[in-house]
Coordinates of C-alpha atoms and ligand atoms in Angstrom, one line a residue:
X697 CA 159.4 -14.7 83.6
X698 CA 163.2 -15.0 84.7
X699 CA 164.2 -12.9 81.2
X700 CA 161.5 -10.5 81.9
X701 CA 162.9 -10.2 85.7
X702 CA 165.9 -9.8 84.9
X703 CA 165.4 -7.1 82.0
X704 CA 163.6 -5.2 84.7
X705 CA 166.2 -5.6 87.1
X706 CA 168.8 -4.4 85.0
X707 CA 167.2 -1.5 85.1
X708 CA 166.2 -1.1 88.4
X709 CA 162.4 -1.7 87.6
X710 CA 161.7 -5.2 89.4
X711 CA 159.3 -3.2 92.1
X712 CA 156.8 -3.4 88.6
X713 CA 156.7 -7.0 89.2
X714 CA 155.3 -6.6 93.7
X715 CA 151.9 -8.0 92.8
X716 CA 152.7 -10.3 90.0
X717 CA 150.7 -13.2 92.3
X718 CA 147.6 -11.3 92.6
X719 CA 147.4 -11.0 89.1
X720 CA 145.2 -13.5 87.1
X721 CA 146.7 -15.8 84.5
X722 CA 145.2 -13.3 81.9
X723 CA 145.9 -10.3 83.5
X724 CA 149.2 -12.0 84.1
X725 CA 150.2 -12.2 80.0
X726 CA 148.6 -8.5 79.2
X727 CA 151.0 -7.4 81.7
X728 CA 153.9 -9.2 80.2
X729 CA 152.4 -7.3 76.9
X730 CA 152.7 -3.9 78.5
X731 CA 156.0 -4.7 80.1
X732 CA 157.9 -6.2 76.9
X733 CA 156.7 -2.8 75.1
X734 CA 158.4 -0.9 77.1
X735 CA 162.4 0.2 76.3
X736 CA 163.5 0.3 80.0
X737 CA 167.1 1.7 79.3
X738 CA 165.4 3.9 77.0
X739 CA 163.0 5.5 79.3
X740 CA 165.5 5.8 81.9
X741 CA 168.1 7.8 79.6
X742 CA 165.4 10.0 78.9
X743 CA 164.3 10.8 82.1
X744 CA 168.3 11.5 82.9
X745 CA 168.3 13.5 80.7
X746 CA 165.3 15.5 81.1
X747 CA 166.5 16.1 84.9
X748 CA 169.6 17.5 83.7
X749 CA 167.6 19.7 81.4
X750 CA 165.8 20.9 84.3
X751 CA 168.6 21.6 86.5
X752 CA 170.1 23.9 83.7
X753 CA 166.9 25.4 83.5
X754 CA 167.0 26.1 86.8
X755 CA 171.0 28.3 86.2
X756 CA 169.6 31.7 84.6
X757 CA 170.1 32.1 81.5
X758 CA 170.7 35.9 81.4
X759 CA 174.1 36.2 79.4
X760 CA 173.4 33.9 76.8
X761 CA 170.4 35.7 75.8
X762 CA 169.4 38.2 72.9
X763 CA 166.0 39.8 72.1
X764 CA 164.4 38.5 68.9
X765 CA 165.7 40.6 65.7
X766 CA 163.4 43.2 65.1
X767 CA 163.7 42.6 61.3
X768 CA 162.0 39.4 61.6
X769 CA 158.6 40.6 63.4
X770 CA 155.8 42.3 62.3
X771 CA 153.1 43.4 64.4
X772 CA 149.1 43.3 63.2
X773 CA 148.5 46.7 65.2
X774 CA 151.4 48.4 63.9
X775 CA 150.8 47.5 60.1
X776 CA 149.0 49.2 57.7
X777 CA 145.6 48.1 56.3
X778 CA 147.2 47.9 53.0
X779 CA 149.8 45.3 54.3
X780 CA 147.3 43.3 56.1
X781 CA 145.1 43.2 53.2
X782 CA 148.4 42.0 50.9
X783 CA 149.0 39.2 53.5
X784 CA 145.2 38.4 53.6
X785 CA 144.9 38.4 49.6
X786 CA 148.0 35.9 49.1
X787 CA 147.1 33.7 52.6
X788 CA 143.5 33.5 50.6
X789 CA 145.3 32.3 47.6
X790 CA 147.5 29.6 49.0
X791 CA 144.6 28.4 50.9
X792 CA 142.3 28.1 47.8
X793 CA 145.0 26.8 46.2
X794 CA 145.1 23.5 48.9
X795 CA 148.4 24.3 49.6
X796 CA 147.5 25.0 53.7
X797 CA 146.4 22.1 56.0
X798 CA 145.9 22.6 59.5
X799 CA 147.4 20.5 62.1
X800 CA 145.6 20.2 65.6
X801 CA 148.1 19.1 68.7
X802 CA 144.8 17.4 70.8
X803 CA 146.7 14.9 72.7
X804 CA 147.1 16.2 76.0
X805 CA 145.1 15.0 79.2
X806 CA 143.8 18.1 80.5
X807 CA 144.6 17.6 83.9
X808 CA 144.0 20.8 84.9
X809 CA 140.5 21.3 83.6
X810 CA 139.6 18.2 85.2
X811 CA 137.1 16.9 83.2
X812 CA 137.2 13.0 81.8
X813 CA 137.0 13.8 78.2
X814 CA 139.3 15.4 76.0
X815 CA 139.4 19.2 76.1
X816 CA 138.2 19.4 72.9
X817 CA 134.6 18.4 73.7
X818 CA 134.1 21.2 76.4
X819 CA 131.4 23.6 76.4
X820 CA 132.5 26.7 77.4
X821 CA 128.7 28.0 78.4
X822 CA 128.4 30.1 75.0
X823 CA 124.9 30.7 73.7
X824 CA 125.3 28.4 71.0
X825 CA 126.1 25.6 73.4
X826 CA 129.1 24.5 70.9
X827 CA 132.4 22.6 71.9
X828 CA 135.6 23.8 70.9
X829 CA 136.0 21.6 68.6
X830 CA 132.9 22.7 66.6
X831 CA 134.0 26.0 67.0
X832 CA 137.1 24.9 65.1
X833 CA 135.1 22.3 62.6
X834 CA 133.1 25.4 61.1
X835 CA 136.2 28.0 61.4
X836 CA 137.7 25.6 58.3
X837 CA 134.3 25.8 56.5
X838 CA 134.0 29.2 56.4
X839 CA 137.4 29.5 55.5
X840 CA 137.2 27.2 52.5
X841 CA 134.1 29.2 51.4
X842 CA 136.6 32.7 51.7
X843 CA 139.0 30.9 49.7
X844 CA 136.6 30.0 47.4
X845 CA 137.9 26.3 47.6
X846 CA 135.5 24.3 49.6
X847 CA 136.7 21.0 51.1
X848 CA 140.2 21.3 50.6
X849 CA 141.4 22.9 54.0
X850 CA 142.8 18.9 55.6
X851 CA 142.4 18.6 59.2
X852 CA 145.1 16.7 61.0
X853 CA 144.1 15.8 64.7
X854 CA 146.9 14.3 66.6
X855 CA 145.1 12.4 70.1
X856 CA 146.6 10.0 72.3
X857 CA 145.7 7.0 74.1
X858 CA 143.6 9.3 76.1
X859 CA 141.7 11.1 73.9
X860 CA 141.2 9.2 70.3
X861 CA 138.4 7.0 71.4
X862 CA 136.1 10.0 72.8
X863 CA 137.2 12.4 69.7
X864 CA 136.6 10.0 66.8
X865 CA 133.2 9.0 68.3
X866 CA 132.3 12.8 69.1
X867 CA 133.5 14.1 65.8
X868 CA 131.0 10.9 63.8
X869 CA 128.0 11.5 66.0
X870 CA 128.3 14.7 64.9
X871 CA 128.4 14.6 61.5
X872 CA 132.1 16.2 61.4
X873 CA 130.2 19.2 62.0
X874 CA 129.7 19.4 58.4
X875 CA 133.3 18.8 57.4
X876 CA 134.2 15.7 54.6
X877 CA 135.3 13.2 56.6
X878 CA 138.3 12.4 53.8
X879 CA 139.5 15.8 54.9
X880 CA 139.7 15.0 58.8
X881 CA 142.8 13.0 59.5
X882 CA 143.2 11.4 63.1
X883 CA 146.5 10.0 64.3
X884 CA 147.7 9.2 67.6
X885 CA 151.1 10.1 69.9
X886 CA 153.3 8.1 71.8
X887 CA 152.9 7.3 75.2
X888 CA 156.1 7.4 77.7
X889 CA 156.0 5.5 81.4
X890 CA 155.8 8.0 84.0
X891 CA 158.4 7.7 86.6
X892 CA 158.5 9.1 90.3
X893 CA 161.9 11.3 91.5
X894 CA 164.1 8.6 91.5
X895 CA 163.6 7.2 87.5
X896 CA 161.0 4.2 88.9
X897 CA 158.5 3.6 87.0
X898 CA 155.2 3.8 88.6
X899 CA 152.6 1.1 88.4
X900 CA 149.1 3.0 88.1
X901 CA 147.4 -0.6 88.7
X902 CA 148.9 -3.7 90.5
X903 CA 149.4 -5.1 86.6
X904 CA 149.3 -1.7 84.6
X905 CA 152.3 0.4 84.0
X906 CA 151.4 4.5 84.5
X907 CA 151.8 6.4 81.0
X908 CA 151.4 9.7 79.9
X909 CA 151.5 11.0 76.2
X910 CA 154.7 12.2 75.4
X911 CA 154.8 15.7 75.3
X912 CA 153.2 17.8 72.1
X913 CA 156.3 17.8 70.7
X914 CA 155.6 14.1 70.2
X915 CA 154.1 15.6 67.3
X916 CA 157.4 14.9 65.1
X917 CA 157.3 11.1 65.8
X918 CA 153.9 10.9 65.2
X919 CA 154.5 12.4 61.7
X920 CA 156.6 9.6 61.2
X921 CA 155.3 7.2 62.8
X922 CA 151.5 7.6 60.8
X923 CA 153.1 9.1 57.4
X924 CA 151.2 12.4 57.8
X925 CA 153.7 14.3 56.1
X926 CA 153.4 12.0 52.7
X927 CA 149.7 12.3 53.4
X928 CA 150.1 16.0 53.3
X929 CA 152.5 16.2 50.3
X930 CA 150.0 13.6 48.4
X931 CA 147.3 16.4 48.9
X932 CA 149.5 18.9 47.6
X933 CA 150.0 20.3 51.1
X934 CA 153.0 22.8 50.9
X935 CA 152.7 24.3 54.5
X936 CA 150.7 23.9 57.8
X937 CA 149.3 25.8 60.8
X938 CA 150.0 24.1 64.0
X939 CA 147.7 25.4 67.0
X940 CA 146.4 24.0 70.4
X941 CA 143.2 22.6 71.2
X942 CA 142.2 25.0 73.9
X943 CA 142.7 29.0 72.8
X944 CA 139.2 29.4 72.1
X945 CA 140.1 32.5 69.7
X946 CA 142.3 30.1 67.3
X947 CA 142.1 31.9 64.0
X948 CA 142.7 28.4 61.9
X949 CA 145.0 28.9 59.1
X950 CA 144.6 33.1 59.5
X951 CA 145.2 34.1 56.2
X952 CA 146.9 37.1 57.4
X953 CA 149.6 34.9 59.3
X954 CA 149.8 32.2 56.2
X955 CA 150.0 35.4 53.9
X956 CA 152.3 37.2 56.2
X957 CA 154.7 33.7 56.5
X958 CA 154.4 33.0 52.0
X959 CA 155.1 36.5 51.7
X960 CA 158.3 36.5 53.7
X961 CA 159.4 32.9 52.7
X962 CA 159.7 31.5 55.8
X963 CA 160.4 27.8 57.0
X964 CA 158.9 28.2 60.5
X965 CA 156.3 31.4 61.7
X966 CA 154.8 31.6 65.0
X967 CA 152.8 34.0 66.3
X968 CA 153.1 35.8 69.2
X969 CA 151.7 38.4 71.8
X970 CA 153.1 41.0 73.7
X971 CA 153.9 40.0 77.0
X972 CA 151.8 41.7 79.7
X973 CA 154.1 42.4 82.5
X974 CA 157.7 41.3 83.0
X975 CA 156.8 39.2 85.6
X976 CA 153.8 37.2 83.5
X977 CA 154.4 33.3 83.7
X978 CA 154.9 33.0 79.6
X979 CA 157.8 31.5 77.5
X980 CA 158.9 34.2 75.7
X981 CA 160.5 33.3 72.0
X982 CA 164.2 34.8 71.8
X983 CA 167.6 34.0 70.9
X984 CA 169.7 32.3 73.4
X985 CA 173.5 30.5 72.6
X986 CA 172.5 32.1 69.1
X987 CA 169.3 29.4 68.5
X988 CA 166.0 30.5 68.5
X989 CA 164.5 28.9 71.6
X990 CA 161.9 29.7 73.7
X991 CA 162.3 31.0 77.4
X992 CA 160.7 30.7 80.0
X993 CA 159.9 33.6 82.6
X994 CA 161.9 31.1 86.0
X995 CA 164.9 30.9 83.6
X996 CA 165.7 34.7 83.3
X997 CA 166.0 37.3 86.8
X998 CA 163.7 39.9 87.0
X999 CA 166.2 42.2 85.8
X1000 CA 166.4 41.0 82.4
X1001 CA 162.2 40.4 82.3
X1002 CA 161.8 43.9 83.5
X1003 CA 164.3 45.5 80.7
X1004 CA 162.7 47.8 78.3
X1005 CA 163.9 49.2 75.1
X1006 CA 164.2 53.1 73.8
X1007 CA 160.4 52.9 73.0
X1008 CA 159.1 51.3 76.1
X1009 CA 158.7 48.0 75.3
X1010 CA 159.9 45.1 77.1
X1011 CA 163.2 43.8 75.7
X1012 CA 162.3 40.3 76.0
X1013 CA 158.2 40.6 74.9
X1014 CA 157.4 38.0 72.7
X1015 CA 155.3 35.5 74.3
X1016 CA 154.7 32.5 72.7
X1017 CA 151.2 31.8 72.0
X1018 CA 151.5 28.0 70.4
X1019 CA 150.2 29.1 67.2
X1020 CA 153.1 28.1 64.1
X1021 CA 153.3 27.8 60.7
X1022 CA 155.5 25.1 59.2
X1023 CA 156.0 24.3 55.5
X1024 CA 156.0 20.8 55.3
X1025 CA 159.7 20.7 53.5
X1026 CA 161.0 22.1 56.8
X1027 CA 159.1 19.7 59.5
X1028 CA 160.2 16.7 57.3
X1029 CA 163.5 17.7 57.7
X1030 CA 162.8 17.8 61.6
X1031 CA 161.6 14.4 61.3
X1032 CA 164.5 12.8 59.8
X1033 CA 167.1 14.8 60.9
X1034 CA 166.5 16.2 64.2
X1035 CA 163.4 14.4 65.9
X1036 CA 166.1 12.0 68.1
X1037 CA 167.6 15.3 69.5
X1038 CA 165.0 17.1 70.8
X1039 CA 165.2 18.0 74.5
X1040 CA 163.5 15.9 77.2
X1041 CA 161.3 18.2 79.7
X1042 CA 160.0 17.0 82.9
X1043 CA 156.8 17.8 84.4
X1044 CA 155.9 17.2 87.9
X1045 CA 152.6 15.8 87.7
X1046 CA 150.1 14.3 90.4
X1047 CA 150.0 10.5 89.3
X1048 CA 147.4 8.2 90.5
X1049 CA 149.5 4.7 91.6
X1050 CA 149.1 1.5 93.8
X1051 CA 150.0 1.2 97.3
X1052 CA 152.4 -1.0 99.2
X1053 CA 148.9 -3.0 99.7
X1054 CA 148.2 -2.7 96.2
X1055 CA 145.3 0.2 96.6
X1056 CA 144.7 2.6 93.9
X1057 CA 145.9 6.2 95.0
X1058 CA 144.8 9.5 93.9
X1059 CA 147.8 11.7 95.2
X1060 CA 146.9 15.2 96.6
X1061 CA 150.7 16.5 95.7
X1062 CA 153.1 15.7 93.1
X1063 CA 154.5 12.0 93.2
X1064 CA 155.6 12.1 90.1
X1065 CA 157.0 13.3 86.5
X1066 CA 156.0 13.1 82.7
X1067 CA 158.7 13.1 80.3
X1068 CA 157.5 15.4 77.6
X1069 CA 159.0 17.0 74.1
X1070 CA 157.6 20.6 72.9
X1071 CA 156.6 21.4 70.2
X1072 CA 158.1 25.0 69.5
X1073 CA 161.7 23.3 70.1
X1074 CA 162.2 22.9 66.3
X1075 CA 162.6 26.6 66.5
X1076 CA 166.5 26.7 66.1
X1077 CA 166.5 24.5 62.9
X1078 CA 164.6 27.4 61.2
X1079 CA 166.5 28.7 58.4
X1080 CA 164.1 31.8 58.3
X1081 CA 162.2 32.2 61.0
X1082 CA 159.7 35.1 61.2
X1083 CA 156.8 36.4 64.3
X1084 CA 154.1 38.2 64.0
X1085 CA 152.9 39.9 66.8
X1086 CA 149.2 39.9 67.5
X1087 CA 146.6 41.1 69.5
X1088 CA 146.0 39.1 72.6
X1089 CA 142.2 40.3 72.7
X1090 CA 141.5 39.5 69.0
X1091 CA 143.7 35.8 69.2
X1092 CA 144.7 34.1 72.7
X1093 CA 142.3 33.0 75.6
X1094 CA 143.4 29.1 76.7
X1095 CA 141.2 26.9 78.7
X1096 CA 143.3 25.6 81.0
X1097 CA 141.4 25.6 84.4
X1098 CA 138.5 24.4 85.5
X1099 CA 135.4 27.1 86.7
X1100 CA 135.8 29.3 88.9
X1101 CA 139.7 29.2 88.6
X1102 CA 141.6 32.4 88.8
X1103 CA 142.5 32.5 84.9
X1104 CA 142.2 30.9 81.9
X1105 CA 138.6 29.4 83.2
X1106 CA 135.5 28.7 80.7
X1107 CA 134.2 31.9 82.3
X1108 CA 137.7 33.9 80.7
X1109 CA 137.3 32.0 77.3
X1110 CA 133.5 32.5 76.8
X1111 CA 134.0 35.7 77.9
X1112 CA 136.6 37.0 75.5
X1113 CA 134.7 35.2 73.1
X1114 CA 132.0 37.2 73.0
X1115 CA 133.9 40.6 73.6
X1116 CA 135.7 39.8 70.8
X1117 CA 132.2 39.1 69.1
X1118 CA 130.9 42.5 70.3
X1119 CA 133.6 44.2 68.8
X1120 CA 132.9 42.9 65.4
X1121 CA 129.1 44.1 65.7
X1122 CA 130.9 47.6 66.7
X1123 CA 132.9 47.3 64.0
X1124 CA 130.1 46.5 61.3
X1125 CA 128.4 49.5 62.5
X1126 CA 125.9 47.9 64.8
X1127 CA 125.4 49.0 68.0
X1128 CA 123.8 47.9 71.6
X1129 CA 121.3 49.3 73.5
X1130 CA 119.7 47.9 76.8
X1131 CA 116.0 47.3 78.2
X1132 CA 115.5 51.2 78.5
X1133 CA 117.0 52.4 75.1
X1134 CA 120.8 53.6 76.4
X1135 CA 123.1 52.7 74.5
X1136 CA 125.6 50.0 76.0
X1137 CA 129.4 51.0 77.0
X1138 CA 132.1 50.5 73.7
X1139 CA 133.8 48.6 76.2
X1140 CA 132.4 45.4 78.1
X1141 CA 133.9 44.2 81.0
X1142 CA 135.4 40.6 81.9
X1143 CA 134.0 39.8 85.1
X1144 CA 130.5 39.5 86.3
X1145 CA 131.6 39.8 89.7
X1146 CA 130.8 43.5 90.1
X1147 CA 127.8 45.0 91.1
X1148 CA 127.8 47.8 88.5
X1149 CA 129.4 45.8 86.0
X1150 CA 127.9 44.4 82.6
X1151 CA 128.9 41.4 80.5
X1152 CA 127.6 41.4 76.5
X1153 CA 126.9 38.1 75.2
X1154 CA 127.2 38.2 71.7
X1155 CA 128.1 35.6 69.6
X1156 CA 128.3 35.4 66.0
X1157 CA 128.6 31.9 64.1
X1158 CA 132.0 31.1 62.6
X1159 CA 129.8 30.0 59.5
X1160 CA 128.6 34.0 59.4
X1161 CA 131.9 35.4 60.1
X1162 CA 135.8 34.0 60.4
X1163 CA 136.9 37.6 61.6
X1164 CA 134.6 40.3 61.7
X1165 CA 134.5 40.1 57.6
X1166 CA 131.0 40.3 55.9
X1167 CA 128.9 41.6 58.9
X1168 CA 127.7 45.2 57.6
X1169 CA 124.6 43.8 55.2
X1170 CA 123.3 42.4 58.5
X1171 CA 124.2 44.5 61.4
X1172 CA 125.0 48.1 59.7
X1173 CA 122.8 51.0 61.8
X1174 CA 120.7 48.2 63.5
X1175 CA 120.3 47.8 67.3
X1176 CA 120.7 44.8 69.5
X1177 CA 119.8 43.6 72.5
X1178 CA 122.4 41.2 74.7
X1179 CA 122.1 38.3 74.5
X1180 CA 122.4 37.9 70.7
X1181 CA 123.1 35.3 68.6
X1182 CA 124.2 35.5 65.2
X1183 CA 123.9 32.3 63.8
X1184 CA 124.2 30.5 60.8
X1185 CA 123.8 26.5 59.5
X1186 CA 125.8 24.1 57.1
X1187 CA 123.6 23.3 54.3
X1188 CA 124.5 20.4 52.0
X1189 CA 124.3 21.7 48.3
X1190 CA 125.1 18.9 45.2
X1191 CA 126.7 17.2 48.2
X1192 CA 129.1 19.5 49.5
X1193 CA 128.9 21.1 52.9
X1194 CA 128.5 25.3 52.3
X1195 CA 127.9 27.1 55.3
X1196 CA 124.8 29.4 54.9
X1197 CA 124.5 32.6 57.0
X1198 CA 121.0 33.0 58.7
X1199 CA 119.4 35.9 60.2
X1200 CA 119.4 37.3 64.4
X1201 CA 117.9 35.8 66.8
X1202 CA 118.4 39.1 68.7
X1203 CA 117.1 42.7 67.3
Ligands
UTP663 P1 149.0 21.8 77.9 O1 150.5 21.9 78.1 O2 148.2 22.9 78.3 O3 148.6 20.4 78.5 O4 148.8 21.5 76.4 P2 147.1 19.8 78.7 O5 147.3 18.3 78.6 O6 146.1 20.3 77.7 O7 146.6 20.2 80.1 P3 147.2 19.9 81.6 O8 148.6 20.4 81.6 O9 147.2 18.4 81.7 O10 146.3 20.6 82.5 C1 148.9 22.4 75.4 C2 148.5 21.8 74.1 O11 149.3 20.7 73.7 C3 148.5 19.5 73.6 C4 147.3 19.8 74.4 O12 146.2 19.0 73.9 C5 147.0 21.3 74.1 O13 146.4 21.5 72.9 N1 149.3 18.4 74.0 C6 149.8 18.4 75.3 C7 149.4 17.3 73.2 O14 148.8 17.3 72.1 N2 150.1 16.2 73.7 C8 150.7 16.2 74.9 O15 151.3 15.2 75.2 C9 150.5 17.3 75.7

């Protein structure tokens, strides 16, 4: 006990030990466990550090800053179909070839969407009733069945203490949506003590110490830690999409993207999407002190977010979207050489502690930070680094709130689910018409929250469709009715999961 005091007192952490006599003898020595994990020193350099990372964000960074090279983007809308195909064809190759894995960052807490299971598992209200993670599951399948290379897409899912339990146990009753379990790898992040604003550690029960996963750019220890990347390589894994758990319009391993990124050698891709309005709250990927960084909107005046170039467009307009590709050479040289250096962020975060009487708090406003890494700060060891711009419609709507939110609610994701959905009927050549026989508006609006508005709910299976491909034999000069469903099942065949397209449910 005296070692352990004085460990704690050295730095400044014996307030840990206030209800040490309350404790039980066995509650007693799993708090000793928690506490001896813990590198004090450690966790206090990094949280010096990520404050002094946050006061220089908070100096704008105008001067140091240069727009992206232009050289080094492409842009889906402003490419022709020819290109896109090229990119599509090779991506198609490499993927049938097992040389793509997919690499989901899971591990956060979803505070925001308030709900006690990992993000993951959330419903967003679509006809099918599927989570995003089975959106994702059968993405991969028909994917493998484009590529012509069944079971070889590998699925790494990196959780946390917070949401492995719930996501292993969701993914078995489930049958891994129809995905070889061999192919699904699960590995889990580092946790970091969460400290209030003066570097003490806060005590979320009278013998726990609070943590929160460390950031998703805890990704590059975790590689380490579980030997994912000699997993990979062992598969013949040469390169890797990295995406986040909630953009419901994840295109997993887009061939297009994974063509576009072969094609043009690159080390490290991301995609990205044209900021909105100079003033929009997104990090926007750049060059600044001649690194490849990402910026975020508080760190630059309005001046430099409103400036616009020759042909309108906003100087700095490429907003990061969390959607990278990595080849594996180049994130194992993150890991060894560079994981240790990576920046510290804070986060000011409401943390649920114990009182001076020892009651469990739920705080109303922040008490608190996490110390976090990110996972797009290995941008500046790219040695080729390449964008391409997408379409926010087609490819980016995050679940971040909870209902009724202003953005970035299930209502926005399910939404632009389906509009996207709608398009590819459009597309295809089939069209809507409503109870009376007119034919539906081309263009369907967000919100149901107008009088004279109208919302299409159309969803197609990703086992039917990955993006909008292969639709015409079942929707060309045919009319439908909202809500439709376009649905399709995995059937087993010798064994092997092969997703099998069904017919309407809506005509
Ligand atoms: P967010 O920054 O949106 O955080 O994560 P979050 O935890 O999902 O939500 P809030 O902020 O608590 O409301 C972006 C992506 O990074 C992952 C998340 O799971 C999500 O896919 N992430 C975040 C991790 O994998 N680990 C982390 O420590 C944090």
């Amino acid at each position: 006990m005296e070692a352990l005091r004085e460990r704690l007192a050295a730095s400044g952490q014996e307030h840990l030990l206030a209800f040490w006599n309350d404790l039980s003898p066995t509650d007693q020595k799993e708090f000793v466990a928690d506490l001896s994990s813990i590198d004090f020193s450690e966790a206090l350099s990094h949280f010096e550090h990520a404050c002094a990372n946050m006061k220089e964000m908070q100096t704008k960074k105008d001067d140091r800053l240069k727009p992206f090279p232009e050289e080094q983007i492409a842009s889906v809308a402003r490419s022709s179909p020819k290109e896109l195909d090229n990119w599509r064809e090779s991506g198609l190759k490499e993927i049938g070839a097992g040389h793509v894995a997919v690499l989901l960052l899971a591990g956060g807490q979803g505070t925001r969407l308030g709900v006690d299971y990992p993000k993951g598992m959330y419903d967003v209200g679509l006809p099918s009733g599927k989570t995003l993670y089975q959106l994702q599951a059968e993405r991969i399948l028909k994917l493998e069945q484009l590529a012509g290379n069944r079971g070889k897409v590998p699925w790494y899912i990196m959780t946390s203490e917070h949401t492995q339990g719930k996501t292993i146990e969701f993914f078995e009753k489930h049958g891994y949506f129809g995905l070889d379990p061999k192919n699904v790898v699960f590995f889990e992040q580092a946790m970091l003590p969460c400290m209030d604003f003066n570097g003490k550690v806060i005590l979320a029960e009278k013998g726990k110490v609070a943590r929160a996963p460390n950031g998703n750019g805890g990704l590059y220890k975790a590689l380490k830690t579980h030997k994912i990347l000699e997993d990979m390589k062992m598969r013949g894994v040469t390169c890797m999409h990295v995406y986040c758990v909630d953009n419901i319009l994840v295109k997993m391993a887009d061939p297009v993207f994974v063509g576009y990124c072969t094609e043009r050698k690159a080390d490290c891709g991301a995609k990205v999407v044209q900021k909105a309005f100079p003033t929009e709250a997104v990090g926007v990927v750049c060059i600044c002190d001649d690194k490849f960084q990402v910026v975020e909107y508080s760190e630059i005046t309005l001046e430099t977010a409103q400036k616009r170039s020759l042909d309108g467009r906003l100087v700095f307009h490429a907003g990061n979207i969390c959607n990278h590709f990595f080849t594996v050479d180049f994130v194992m040289s993150v890991v060894e050489k560079h994981e240790k250096d990576l920046q510290h962020h804070v986060a000011k975060k409401k943390i649920p502690h114990v009182d001076e009487k020892g009651m469990v708090v739920k705080p109303t406003q922040p008490n608190g930070v996490k110390i976090e890494k990110f996972v797009f700060d290995v941008f500046e060891f790219a040695k080729n680094f390449q964008l391409l711009e997408v379409l926010r419609e087609d490819e980016f709507s995050p679940l971040k709130n909870g209902p009724g939110a202003e953005k970035d609610t299930p209502e926005s994701a399910r939404q632009s689910l389906m509009n996207l959905h709608y398009r590819y009927m459009l597309a295809a050549g089939g069209s809507f018409r409503d109870e009376s026989g007119q034919t539906l508006p081309l263009i369907p609006l967000r919100r149901s929250n107008s009088q004279s508005s109208f919302l299409i709910e159309c969803e197609i299976s990703p086992l039917v469709s990955y993006s909008g491909e292969g639709l015409e034999d079942l929707v060309k000069d045919k009319y439908f009715k909202s809500p439709c469903h376009l649905n399709g099942s995995v059937e087993k065949e010798n064994g092997e999961s092969k997703p099998k397209r069904k017919r309407l449910s809506s005509k």
